[in-house]
Tab-separated table of C-alpha atoms and ligand atoms in Angstrom:
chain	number	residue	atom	x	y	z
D	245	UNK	CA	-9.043	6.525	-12.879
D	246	UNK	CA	-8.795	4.716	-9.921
D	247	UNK	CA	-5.553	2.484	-8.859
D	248	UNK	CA	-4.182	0.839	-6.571
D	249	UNK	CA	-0.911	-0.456	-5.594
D	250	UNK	CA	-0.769	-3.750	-3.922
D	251	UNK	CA	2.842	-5.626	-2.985
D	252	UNK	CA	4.583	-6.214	0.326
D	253	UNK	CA	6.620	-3.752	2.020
D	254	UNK	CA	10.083	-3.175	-0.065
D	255	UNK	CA	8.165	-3.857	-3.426
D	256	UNK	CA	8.822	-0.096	-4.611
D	257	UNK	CA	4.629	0.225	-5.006
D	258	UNK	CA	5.494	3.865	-3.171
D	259	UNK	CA	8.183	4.632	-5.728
D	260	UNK	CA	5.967	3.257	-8.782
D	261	UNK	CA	2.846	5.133	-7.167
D	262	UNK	CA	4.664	8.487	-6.911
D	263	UNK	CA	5.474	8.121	-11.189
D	264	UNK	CA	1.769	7.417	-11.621
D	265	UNK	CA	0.298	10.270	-10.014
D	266	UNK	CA	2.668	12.549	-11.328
D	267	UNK	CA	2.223	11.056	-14.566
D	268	UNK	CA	-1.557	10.735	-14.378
D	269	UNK	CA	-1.839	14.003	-12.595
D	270	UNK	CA	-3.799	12.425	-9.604
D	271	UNK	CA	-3.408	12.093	-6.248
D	272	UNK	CA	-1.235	9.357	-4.329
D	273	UNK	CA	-2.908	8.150	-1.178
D	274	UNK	CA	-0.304	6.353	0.901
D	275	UNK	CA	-0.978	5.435	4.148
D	276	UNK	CA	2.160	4.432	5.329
D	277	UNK	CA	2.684	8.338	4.858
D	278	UNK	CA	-0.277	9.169	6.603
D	279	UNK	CA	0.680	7.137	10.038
D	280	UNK	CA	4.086	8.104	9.579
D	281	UNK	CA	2.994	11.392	10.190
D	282	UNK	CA	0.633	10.654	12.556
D	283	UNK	CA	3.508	8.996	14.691
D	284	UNK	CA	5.121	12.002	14.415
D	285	UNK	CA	2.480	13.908	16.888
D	286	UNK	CA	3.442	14.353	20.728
D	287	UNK	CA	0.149	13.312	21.562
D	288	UNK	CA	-1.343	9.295	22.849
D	289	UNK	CA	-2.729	8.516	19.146
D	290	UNK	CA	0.695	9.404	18.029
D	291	UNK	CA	2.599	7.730	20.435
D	292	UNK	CA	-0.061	4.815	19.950
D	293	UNK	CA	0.280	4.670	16.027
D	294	UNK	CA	4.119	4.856	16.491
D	295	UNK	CA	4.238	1.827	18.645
D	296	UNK	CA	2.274	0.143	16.120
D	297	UNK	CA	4.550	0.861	13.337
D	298	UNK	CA	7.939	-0.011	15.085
D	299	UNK	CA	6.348	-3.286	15.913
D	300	UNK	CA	5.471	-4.502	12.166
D	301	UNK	CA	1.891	-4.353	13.098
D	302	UNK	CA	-0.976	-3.383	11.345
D	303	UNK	CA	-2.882	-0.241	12.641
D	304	UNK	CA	-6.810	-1.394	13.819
D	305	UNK	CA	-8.864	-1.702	10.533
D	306	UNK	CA	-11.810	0.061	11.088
D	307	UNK	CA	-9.217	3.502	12.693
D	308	UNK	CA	-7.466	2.760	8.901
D	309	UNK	CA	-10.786	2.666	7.115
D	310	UNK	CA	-12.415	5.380	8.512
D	311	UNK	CA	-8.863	7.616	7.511
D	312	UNK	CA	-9.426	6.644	4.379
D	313	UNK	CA	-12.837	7.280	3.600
D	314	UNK	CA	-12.356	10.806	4.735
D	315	UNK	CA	-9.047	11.498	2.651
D	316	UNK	CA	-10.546	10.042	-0.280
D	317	UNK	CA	-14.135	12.206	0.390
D	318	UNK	CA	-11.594	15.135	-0.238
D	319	UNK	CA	-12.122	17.321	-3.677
D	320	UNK	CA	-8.854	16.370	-5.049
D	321	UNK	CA	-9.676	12.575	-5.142
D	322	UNK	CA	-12.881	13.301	-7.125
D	323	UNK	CA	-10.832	12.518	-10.448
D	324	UNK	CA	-9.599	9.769	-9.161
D	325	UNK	CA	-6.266	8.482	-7.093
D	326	UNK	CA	-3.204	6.326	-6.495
D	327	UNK	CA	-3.706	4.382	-4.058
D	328	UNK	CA	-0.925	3.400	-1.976
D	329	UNK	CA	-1.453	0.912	0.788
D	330	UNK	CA	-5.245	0.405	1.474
D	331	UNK	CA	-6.832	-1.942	1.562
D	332	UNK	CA	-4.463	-4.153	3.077
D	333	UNK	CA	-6.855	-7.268	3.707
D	334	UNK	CA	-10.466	-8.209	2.822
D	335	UNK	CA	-11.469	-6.844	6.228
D	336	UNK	CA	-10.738	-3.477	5.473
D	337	UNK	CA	-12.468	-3.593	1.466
D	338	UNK	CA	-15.591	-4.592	3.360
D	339	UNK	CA	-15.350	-1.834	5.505
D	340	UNK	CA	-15.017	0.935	3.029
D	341	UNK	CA	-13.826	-0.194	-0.407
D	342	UNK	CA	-12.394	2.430	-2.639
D	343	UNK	CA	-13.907	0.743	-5.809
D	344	UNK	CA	-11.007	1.021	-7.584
D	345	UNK	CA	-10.606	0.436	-11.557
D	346	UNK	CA	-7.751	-1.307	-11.328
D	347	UNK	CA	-5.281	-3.116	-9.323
D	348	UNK	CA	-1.846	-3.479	-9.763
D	349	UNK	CA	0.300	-6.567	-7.612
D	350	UNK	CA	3.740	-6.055	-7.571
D	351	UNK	CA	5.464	-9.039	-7.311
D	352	UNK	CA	8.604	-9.495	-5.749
D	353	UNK	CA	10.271	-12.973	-4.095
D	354	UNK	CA	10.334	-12.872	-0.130
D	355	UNK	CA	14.488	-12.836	-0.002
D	356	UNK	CA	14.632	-10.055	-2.398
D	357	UNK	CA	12.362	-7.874	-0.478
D	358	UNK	CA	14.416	-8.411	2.873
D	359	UNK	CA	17.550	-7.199	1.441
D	360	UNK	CA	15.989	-4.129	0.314
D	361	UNK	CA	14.388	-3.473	3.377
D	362	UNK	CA	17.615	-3.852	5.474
D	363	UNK	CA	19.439	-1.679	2.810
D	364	UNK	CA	17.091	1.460	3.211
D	365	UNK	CA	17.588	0.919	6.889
D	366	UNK	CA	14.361	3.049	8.260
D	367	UNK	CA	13.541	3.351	12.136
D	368	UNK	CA	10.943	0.484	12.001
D	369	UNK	CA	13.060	-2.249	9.124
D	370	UNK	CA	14.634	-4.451	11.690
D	371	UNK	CA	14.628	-8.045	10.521
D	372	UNK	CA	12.203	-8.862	13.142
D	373	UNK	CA	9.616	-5.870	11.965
D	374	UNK	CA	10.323	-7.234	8.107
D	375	UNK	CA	9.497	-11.161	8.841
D	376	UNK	CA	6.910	-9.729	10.664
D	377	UNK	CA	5.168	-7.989	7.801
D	378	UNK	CA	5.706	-10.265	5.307
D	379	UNK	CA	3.817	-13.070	7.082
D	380	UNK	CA	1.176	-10.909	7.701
D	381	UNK	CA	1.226	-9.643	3.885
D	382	UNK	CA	0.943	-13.355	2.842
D	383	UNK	CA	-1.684	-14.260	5.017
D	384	UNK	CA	-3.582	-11.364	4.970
D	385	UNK	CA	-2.926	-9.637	1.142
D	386	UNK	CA	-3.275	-12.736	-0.329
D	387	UNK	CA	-6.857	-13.214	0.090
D	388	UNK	CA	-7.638	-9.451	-1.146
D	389	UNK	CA	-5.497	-10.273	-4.339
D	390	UNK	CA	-7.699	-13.293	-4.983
D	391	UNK	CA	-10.839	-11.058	-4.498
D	392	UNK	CA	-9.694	-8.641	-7.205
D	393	UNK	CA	-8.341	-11.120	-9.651
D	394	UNK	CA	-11.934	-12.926	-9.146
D	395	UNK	CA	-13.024	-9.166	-10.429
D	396	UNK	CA	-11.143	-9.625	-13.134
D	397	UNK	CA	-9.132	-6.418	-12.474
D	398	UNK	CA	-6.022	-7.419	-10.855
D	399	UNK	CA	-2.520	-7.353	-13.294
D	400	UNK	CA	0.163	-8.918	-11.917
D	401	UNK	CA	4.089	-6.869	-12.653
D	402	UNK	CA	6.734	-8.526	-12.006
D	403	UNK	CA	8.979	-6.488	-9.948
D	404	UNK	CA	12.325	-7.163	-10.560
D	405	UNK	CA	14.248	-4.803	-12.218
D	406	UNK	CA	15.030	-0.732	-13.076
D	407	UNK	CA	12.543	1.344	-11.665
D	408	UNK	CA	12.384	2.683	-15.255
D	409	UNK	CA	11.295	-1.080	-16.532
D	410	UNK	CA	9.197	-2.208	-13.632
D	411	UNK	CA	7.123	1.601	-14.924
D	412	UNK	CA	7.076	0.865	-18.029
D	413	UNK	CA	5.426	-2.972	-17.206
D	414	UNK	CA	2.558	-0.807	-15.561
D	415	UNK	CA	2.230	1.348	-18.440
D	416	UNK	CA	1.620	-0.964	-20.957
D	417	UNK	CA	-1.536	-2.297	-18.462
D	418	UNK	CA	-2.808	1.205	-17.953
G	1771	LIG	P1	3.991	0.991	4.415
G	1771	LIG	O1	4.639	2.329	4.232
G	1771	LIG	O2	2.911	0.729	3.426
G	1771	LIG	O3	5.010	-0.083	4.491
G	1771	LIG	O4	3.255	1.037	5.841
G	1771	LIG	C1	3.972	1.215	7.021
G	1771	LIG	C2	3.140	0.784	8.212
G	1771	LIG	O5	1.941	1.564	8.277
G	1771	LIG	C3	2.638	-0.649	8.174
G	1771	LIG	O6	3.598	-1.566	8.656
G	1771	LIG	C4	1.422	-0.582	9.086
G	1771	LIG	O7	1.780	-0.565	10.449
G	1771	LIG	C5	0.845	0.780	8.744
G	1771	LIG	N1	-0.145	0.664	7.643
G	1771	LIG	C6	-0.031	1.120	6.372
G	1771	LIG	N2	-1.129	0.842	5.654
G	1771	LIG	C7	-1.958	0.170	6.488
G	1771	LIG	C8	-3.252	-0.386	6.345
G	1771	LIG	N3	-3.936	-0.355	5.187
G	1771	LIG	N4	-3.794	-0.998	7.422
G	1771	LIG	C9	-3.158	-1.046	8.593
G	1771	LIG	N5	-1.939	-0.554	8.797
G	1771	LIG	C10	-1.331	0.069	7.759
């Protein structure tokens, strides 16, 4: 099976996409994770990517894409995967879409999602980096979730609650 995770930053998609794949036995594909790491090298892509992510920005589609494509190419994706992040926008679905059985949106109110953020307190959650991402979640997400609910394959969680509950919603849609 296929997933994927779609809700803005602060959501808890990475938290509810960890209990699926270890659940489901499959893979998570995050990549948030991936560029994290990627920041991480003392090299100009790193440097580049790191930039990128302490600015709110999105990383260039087609460089995202083309990550992708090759992580998900990979023998332990042949089962299928938890997708965690990707696509992000209808841009990057065009430009390799992981065909995924099903999506999951996690929804979550705008005001709830910045006090999470600013209570993990990472590097690149500065209020400026959060308003950032959310308008570009809204303007660019929003469009993709339309796509898949055209589909027909898009189930919408609410995600307020116990990480136990908000599990269980997904569960039940499995
Ligand atoms: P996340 O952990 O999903 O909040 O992602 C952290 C950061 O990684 C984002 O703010 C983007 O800069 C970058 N990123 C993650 N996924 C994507 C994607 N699909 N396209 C472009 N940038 C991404």
């Amino acid at each position: 099976m296929k997933i994927l995770l779609i809700g803005p930053q602060g959501s808890g998609k990475s938290t509810q996409a960890d209990l699926l794949a270890k659940d489901l036995n499959l893979p998570k594909i995050s990549t948030g994770d991936i560029f994290r790491e990627l920041s991480l090298q003392d090299s100009e892509e790193g440097r580049k990517i790191k930039g990128i992510l302490n600015s709110g920005e999105l990383i260039d589609d087609l460089e995202t894409a083309k990550i992708v494509e090759q992580r998900l190419n990979k023998d332990d994706c042949r089962k299928g995967f938890i997708l965690d992040g990707y696509p992000r926008n209808r841009k990057q679905q065009q430009i390799f879409d992981p065909k995924v059985d099903k999506v999951f949106d996690l929804e979550v109110p705008d005001h709830e999602v910045v006090k999470r953020l600013l209570a993990r307190g990472r590097e690149d959650d500065t209020m400026e980096t959060i308003k950032k991402r959310l308008s570009l979640y809204h303007e660019q997400t929003m469009p993709l979730l339309d796509y898949y609910k055209n589909q027909g394959i898009l189930i919408e969680i609410d995600g307020m609650g116990d990480i136990e509950d908000i599990y269980r919603r997904i569960k039940d849609r499995l």
